[in-house]
Coordinates of C-alpha atoms in Angstrom, one line a residue:
Chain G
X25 CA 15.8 -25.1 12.3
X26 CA 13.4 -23.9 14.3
X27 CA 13.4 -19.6 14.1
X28 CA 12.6 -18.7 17.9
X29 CA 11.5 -15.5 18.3
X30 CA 13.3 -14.5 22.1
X31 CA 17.2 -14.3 20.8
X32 CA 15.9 -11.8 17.8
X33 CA 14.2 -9.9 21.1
X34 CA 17.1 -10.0 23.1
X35 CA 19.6 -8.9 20.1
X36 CA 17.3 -5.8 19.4
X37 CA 16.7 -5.4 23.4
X38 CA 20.5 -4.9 23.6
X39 CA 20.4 -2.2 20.8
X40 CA 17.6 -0.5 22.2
X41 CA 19.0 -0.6 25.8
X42 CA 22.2 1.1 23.9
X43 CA 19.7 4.3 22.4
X44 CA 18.4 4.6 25.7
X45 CA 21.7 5.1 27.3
X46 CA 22.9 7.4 25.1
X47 CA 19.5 9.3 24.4
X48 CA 19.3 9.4 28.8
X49 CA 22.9 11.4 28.1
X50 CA 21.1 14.3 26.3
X51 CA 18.8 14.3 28.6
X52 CA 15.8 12.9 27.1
X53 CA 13.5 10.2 28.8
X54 CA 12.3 7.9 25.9
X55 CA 8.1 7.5 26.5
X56 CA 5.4 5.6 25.2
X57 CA 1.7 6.5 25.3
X58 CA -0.8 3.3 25.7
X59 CA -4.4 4.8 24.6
X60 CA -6.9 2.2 25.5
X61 CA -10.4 2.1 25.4
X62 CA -12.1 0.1 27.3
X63 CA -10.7 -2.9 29.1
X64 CA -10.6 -6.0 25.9
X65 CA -8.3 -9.3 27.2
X66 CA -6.4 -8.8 24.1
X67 CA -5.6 -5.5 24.3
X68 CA -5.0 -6.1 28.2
X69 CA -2.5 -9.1 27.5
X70 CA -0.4 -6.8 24.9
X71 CA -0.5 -4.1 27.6
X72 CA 1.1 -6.2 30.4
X73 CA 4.2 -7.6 28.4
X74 CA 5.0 -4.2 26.9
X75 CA 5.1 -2.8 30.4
X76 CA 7.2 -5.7 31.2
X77 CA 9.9 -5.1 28.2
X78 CA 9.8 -1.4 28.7
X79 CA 10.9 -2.0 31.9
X80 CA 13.8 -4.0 30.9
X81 CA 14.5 -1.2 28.4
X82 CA 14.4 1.6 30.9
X83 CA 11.5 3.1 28.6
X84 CA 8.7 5.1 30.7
X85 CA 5.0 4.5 29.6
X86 CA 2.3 5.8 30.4
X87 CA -1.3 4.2 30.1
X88 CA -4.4 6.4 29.0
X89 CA -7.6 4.3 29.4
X90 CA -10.6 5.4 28.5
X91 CA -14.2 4.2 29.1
X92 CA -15.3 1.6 26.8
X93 CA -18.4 4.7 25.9
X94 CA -16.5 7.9 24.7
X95 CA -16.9 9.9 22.0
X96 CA -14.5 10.1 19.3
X97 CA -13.9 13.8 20.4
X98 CA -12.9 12.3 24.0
X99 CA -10.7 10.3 22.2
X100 CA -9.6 13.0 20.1
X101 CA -8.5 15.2 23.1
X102 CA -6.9 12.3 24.6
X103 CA -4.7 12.1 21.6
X104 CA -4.2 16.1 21.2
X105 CA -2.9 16.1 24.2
X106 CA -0.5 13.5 23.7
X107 CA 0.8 15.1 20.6
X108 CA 1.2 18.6 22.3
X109 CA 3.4 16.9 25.2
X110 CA 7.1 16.7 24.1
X111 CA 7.5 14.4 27.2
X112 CA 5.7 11.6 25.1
X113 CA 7.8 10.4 22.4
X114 CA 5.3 7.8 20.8
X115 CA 1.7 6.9 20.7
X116 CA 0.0 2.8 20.8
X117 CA -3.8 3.4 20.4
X118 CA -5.1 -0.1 20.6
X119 CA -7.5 -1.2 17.8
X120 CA -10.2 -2.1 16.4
X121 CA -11.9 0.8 18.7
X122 CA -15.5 0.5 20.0
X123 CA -18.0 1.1 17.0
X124 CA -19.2 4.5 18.0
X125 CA -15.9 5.8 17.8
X126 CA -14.9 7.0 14.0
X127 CA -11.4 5.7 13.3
X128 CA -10.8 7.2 10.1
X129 CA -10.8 10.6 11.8
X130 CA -9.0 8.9 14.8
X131 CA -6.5 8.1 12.2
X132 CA -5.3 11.4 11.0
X133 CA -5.1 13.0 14.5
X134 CA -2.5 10.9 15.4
X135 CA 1.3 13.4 15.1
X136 CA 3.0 11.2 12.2
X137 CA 5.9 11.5 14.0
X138 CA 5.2 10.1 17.2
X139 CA 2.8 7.1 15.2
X140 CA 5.1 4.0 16.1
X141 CA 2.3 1.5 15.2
X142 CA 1.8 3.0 11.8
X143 CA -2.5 4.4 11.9
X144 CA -1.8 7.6 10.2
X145 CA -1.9 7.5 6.8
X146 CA 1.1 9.4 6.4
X147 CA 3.2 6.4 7.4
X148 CA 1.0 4.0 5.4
X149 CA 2.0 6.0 2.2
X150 CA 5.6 5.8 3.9
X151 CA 5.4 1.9 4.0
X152 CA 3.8 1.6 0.4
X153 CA 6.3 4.2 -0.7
X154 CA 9.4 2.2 0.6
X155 CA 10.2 5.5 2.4
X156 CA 12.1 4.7 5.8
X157 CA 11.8 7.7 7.4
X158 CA 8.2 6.6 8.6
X159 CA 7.2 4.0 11.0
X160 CA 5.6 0.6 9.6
X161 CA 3.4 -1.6 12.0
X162 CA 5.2 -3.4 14.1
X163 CA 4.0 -6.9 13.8
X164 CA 4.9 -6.8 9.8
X165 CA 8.3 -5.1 11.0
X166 CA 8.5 -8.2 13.6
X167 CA 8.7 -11.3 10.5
X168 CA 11.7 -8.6 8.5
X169 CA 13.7 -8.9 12.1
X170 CA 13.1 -12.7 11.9
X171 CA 14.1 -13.0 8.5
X172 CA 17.4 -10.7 8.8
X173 CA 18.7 -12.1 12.3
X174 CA 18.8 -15.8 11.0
X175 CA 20.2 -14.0 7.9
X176 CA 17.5 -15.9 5.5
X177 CA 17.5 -13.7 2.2
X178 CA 14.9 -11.6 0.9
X179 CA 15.6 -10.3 -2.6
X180 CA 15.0 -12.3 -5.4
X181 CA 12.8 -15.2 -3.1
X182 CA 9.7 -16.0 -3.8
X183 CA 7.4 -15.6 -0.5
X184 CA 4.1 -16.2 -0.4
X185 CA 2.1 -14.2 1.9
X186 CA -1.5 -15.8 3.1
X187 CA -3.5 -13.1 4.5
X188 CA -4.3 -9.5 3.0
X189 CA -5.2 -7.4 6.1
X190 CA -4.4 -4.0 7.0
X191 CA -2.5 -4.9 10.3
X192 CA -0.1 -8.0 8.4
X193 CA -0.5 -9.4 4.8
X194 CA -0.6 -5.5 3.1
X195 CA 1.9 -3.7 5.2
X196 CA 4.4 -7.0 4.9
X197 CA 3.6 -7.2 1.1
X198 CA 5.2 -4.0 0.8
X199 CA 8.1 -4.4 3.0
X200 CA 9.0 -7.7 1.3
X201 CA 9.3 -5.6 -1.7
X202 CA 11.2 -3.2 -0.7
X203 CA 13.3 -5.6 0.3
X204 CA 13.6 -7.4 -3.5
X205 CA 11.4 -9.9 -2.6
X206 CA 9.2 -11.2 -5.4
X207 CA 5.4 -11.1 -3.3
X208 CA 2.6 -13.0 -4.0
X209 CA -0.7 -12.0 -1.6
X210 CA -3.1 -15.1 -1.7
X211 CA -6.5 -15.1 0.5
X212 CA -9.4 -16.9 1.5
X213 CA -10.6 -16.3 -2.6
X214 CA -7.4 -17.5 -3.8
X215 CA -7.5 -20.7 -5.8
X216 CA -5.0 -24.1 -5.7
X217 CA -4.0 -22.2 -3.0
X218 CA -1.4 -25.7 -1.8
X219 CA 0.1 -25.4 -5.6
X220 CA 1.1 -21.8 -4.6
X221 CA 2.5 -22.4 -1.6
X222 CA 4.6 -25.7 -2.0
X223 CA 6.3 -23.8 -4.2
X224 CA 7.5 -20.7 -2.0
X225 CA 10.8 -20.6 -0.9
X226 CA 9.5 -18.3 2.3
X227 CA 5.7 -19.2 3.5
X228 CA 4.4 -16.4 5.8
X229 CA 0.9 -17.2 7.3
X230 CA -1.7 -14.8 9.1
X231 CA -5.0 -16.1 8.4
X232 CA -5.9 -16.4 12.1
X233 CA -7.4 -19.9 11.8
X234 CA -6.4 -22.3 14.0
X235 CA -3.2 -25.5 12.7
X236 CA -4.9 -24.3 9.0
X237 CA -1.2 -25.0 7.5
X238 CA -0.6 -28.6 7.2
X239 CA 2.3 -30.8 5.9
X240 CA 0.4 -30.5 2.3
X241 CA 0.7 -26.8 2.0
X242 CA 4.6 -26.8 2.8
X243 CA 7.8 -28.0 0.6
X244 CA 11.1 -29.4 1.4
X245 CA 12.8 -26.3 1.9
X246 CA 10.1 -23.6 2.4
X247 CA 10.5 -21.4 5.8
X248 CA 7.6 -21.2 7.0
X249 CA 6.7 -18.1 9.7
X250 CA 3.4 -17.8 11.4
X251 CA 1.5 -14.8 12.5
X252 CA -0.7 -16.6 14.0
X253 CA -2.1 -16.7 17.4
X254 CA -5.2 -18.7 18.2
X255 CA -6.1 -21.2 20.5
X256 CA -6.6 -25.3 19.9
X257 CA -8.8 -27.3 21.0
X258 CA -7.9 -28.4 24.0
X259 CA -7.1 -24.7 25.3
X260 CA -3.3 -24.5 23.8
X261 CA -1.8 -21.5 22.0
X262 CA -1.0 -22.7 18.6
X263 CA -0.4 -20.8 15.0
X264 CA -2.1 -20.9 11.4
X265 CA 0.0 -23.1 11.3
X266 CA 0.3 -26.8 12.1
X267 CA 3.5 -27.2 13.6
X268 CA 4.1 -30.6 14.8
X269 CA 2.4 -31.6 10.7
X270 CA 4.9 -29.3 8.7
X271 CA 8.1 -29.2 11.6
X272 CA 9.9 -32.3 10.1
X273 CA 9.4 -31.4 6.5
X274 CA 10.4 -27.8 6.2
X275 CA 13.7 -26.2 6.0
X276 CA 12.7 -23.5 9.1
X277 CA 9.9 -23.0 11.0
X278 CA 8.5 -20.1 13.9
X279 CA 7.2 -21.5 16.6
X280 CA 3.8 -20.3 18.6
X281 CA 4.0 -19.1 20.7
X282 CA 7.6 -18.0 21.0
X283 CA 8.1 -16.9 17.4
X284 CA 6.5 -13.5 15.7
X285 CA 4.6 -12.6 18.5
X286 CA 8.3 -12.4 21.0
X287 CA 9.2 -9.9 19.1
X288 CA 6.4 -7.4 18.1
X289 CA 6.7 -5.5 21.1
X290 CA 10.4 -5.0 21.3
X291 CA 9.7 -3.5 17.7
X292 CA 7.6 -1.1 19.1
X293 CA 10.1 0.6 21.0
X294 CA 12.4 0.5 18.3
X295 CA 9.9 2.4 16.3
X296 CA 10.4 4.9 19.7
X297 CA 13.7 5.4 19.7
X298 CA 13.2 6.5 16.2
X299 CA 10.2 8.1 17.0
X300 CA 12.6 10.1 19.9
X301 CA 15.8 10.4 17.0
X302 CA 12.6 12.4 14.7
X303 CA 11.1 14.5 17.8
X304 CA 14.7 15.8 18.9
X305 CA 16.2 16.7 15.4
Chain W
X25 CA -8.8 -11.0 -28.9
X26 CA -7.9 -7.6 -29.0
X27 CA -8.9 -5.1 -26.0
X28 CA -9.1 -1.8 -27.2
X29 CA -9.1 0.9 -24.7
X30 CA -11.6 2.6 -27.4
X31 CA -14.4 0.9 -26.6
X32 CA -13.8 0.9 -23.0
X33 CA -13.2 5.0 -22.7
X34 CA -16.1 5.8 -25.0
X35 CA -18.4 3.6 -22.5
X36 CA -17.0 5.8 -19.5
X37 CA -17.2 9.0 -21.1
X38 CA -21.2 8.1 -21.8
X39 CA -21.4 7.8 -18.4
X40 CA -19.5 10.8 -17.4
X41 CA -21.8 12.8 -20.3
X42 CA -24.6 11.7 -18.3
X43 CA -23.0 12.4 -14.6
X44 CA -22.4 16.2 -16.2
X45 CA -25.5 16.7 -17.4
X46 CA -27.4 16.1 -13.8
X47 CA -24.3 17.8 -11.9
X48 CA -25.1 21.2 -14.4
X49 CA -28.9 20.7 -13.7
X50 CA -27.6 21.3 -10.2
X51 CA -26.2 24.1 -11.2
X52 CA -22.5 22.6 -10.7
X53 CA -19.7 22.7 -13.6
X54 CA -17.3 20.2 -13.1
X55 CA -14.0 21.9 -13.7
X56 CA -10.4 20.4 -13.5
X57 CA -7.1 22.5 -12.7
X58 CA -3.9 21.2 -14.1
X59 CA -1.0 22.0 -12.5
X60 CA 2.3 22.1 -14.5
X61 CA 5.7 22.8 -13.7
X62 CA 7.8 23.6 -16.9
X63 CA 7.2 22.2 -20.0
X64 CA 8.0 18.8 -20.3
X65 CA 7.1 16.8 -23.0
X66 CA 5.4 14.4 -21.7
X67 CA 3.3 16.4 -19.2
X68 CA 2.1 18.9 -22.5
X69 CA 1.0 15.4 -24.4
X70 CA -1.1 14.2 -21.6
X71 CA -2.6 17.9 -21.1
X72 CA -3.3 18.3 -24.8
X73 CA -5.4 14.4 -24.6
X74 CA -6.7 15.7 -21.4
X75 CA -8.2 19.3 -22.6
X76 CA -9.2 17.2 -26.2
X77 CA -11.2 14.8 -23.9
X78 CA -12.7 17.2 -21.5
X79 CA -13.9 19.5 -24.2
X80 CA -15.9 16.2 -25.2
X81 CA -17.4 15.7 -21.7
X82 CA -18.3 19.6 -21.2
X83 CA -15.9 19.6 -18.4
X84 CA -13.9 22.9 -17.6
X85 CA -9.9 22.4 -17.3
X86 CA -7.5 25.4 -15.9
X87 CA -4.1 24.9 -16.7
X88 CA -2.0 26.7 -13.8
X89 CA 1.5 26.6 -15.4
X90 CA 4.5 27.4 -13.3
X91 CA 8.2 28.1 -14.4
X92 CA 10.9 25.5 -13.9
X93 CA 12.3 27.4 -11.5
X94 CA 9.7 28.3 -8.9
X95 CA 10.1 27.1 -4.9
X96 CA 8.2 24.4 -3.3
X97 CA 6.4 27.8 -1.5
X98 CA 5.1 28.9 -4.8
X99 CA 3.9 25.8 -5.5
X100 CA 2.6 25.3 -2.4
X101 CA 0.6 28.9 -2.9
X102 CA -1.1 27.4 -6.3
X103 CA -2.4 24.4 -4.9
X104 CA -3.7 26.0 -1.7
X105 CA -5.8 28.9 -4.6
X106 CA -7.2 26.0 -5.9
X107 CA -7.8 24.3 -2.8
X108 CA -9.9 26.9 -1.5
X109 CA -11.3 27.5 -4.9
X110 CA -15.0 26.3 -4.8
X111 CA -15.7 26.2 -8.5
X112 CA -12.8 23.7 -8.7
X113 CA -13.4 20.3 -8.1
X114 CA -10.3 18.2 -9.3
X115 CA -6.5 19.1 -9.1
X116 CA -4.0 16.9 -11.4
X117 CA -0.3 18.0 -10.6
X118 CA 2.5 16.5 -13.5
X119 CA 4.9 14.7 -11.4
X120 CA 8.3 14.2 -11.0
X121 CA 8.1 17.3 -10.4
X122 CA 12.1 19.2 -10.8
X123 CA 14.4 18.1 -7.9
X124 CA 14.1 21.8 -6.2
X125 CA 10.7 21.2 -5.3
X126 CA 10.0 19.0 -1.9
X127 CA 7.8 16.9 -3.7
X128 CA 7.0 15.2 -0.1
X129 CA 5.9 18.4 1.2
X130 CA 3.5 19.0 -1.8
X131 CA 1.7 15.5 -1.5
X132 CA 0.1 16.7 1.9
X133 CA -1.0 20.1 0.5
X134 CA -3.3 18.8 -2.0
X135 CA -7.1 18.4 -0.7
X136 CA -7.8 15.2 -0.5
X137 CA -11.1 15.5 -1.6
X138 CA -9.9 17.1 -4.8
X139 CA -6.6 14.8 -5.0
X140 CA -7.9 12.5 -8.5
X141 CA -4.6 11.5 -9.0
X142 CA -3.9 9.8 -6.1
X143 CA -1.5 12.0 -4.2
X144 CA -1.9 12.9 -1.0
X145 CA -1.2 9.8 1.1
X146 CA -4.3 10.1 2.9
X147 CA -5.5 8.4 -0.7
X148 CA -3.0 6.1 -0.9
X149 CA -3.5 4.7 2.4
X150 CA -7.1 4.7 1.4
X151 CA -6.0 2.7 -1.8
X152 CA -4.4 0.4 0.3
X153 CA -7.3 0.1 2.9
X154 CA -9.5 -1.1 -0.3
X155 CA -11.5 2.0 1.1
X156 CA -13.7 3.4 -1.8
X157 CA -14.1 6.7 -0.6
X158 CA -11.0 7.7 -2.0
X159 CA -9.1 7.9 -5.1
X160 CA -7.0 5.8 -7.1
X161 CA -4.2 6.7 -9.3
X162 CA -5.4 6.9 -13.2
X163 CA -3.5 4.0 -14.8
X164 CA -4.0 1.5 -12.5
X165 CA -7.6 2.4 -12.5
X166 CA -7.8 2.0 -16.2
X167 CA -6.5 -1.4 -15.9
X168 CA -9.1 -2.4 -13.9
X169 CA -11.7 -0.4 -16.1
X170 CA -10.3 -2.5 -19.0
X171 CA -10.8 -5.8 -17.6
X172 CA -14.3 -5.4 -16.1
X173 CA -15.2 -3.7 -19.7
X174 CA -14.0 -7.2 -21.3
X175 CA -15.5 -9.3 -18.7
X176 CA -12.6 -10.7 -17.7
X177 CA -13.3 -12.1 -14.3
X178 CA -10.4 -11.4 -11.5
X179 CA -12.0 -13.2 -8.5
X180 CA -9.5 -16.1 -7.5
X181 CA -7.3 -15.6 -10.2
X182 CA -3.5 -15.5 -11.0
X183 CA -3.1 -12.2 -11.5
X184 CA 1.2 -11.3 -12.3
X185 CA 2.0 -7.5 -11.9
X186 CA 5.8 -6.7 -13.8
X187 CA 6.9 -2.9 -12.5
X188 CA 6.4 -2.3 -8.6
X189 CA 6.2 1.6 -8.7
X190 CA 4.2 3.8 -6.8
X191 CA 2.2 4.8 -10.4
X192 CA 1.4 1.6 -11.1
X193 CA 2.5 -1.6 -9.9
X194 CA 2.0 -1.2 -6.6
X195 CA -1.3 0.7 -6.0
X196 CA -2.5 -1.6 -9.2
X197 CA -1.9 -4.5 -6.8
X198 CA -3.8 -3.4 -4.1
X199 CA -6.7 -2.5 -6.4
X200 CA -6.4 -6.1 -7.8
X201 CA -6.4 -7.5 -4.4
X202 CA -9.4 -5.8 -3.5
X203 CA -11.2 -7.6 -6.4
X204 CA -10.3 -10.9 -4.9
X205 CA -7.7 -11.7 -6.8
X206 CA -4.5 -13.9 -5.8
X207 CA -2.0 -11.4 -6.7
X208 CA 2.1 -11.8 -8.1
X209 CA 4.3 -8.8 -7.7
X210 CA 7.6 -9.8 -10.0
X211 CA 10.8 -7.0 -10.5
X212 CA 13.9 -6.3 -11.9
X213 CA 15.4 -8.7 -9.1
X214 CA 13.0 -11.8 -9.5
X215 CA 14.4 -15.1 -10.4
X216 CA 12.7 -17.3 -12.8
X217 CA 10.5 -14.1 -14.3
X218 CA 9.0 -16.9 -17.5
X219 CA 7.9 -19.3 -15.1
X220 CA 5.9 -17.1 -13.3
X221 CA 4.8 -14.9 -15.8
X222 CA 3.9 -18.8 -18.0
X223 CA 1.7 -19.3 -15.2
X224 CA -0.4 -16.4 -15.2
X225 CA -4.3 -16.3 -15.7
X226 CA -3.4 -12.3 -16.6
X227 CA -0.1 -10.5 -16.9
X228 CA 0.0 -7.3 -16.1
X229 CA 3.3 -5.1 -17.6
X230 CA 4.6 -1.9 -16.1
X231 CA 8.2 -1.9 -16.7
X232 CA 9.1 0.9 -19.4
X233 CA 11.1 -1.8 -21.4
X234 CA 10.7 -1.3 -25.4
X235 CA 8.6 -5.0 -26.3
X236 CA 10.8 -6.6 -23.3
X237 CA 8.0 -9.7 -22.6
X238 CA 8.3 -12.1 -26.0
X239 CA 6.5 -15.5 -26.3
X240 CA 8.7 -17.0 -24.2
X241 CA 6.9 -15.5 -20.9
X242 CA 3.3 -15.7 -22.1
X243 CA 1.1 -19.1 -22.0
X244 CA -2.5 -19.9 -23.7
X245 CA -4.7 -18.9 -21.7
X246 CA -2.9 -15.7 -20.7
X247 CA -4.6 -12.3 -20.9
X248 CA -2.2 -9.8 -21.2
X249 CA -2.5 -6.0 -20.3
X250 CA 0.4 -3.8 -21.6
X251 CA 0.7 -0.2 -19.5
X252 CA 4.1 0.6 -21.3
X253 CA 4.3 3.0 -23.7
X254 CA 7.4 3.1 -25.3
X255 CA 9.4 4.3 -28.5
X256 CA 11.1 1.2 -30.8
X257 CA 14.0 1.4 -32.8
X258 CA 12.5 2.6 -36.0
X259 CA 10.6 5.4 -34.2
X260 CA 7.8 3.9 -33.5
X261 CA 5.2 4.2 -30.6
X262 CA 5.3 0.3 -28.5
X263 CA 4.4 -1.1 -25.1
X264 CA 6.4 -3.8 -22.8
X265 CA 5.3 -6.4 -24.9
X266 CA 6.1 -7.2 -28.5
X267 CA 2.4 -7.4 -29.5
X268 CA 3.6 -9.2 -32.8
X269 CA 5.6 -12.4 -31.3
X270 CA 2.8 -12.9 -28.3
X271 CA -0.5 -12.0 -29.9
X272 CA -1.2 -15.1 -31.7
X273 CA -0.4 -17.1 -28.8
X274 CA -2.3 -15.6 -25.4
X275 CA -6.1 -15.0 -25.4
X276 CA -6.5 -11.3 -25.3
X277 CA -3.8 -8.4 -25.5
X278 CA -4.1 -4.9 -24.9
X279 CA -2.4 -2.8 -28.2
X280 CA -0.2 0.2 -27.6
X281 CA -1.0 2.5 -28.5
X282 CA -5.1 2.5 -28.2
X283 CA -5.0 0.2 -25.1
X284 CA -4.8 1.0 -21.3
X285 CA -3.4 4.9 -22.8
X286 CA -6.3 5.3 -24.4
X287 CA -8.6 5.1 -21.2
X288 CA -6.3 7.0 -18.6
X289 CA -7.6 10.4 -19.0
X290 CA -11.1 9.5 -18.8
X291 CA -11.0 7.8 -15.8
X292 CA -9.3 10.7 -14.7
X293 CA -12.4 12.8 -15.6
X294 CA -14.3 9.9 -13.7
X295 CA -12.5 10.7 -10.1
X296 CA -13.3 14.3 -11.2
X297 CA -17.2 13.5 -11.3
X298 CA -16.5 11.6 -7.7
X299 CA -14.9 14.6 -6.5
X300 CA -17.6 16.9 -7.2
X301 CA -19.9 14.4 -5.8
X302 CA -18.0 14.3 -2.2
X303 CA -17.8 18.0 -2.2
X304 CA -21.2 19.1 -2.8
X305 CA -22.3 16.7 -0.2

């Protein structure tokens, strides 16, 4: 089966589009923050469909750029000011930032509660911790929606993550736990690495290498979701995975595009819904 | 072999001897404050190791006892005394603290640049992060002390963590992760626990079952760390593993007691030397 990521979208779309109504009833205007720096294609892309979905969710955003040159405390005011307006229900700061800026103390500025991509360490304790009250990064969030809409059980499976970063394979680590999942984190060090995976019963890849996944990785009745995004050799999107390689052999698959990466941004407003459901206690 | 945590702890506290001596030249005393709530059993054990082990190192402990009964804003008052006490460098609060105490409220009150227990989540995130600037909780810590005492190399190997709580197994398998190895978190609710655990290069048990892991879990070649600490049947003190059925079988095994117990409170007085470090910077 292949696991597409648009009718997970649309089932949370629907759900969001109900908090909105009822949130608009109490008055309150659900609204994201964008803080960009600079102008990156990346960062630009990611911009474009979340306008697009907030849209479609009757969510307001508002997009603070800043010049590729400011100083952390330009950026720091930037934020302070978001914080202090009760307007502005949630904050995306795109990352990595430019060099000269000092994330760590970017990090902590950021009001916990209005943190719907998870940068403050408050909410990264939160994720660790298995405490729900916090937000976790969305992308992470994005392969648990995956999993739970075409109802493919968590606790007691063994998945196998590939990938350790800060942004997927640690945050997900934790909320596969917390959802009974027994975890193993393998990397770039990690050795008979095909031996480990043929034998998961969930495969999730985000190594961000290019088709890296082939049919010898992969078992009979793995599901296999990829995190990946890269681009082939002859200019096509593709996962870390090789799809067309592992597609006839596994028992589920995520496409790419149209798998984990449909559905990270509708997870971000989630997160600001909750993020408004925090703000208006 | 055996792995004493002997061997290991007296190496540290050598260090740390050394570390006190320049920090005094300096005209600094390293000085711990322990804060305890009540008087459980438990928490008094680990204070009376703690004051035994610090008298050793010429470091200074406080002990800031509070009544059972006191309110998170009394608490709250203590930490933020020591906090803004410059002669203190190091604050280790007994936890679970009693349930009328917002224990979630207390994490974010403790400096993190005195926190060397691994508290505030601004350290945990940093334990996460693999960021070194912070501090890691004790036990894991002494895990890792143990193995790199022993040489026992963790780069690429199949490391299997038992116990996923936020005292050990999971900041223990972020620390293990950040030493490159391929990393196995297993739980009450993992399928197939002996073939897993068979597999292991080193098993790591946190569960706070009386000699629960037999010779049916372990394999040859596995190294076996044991962080329980238990009481048997007849009264006696025991880890998670029954030393007796596995030992002649796995390569090396940590005892209980005089294994990873016996080097918890000095690295504890390791994070205390760090602290004073960051502070006087």
């Amino acid at each position: 089966m292949i696991l597409y990521g648009k009718q997970v979208a649309e089932k949370l779309s629907d759900e969001i589009i109900e908090e909105v109504r009822s949130l608009k009833e109490k008055g309150i205007e659900p609204k994201l923050a964008i803080v960009r720096v600079g102008k990156n294609e990346g960062d630009l892309s990611y911009e474009r469909g979340a306008l697009k979905r907030a849209e479609k969710l009757g969510i307001k955003v508002e997009v603070f750029e800043l010049e590729e040159g400011v100083k952390t405390e330009d950026l720091i005011e930037c934020i302070d000011k978001i914080n202090n307006d009760a307007l502005i229900h949630g904050i995306l700061l795109f990352r990595p930032l430019p060099k000269n800026i000092d994330e760590n103390k970017i990090k902590n500025y950021i009001n916990p509660n209005k943190d719907v991509d998870c940068i403050n360490p408050i909410n990264v304790a939160k994720v660790m911790e298995g405490d729900k009250t916090g937000f976790a990064p969305c992308t992470p969030s994005a392969v648990i929606e995956i999993l739970k809409h075409y109802g493919i059980e968590l606790k007691g499976k063994n998945v196998v993550v590939i990938g350790r970063s800060m942004v997927v394979g640690k945050p997900l680590s934790m909320l596969l736990l917390n959802e009974d999942a027994t975890v193993t984190i393998c990397h770039s060090k990690t050795r008979n690495l095909k031996e480990i995976t043929k034998k998961a019963d969930i495969l999730i890849v985000a190594i961000g290498r290019a088709k890296y996944i082939n049919k010898e990785y992969v078992g009979e009745n793995t599901v296999v979701i990829d995190v990946g995004i890269n681009v082939d050799n002859v200019g096509n999107l593709c996962g870390d995975v090789d799809f067309e390689d592992v597609k006839d052999i596994v028992s589920d698959i995520t496409p790419v595009p149209g798998g984990v990466g449909a559905v990270t941004n509708t997870v971000l407003f989630k997160n600001l819904i909750n993020a408004c459901r925090l703000q208006i206690k």
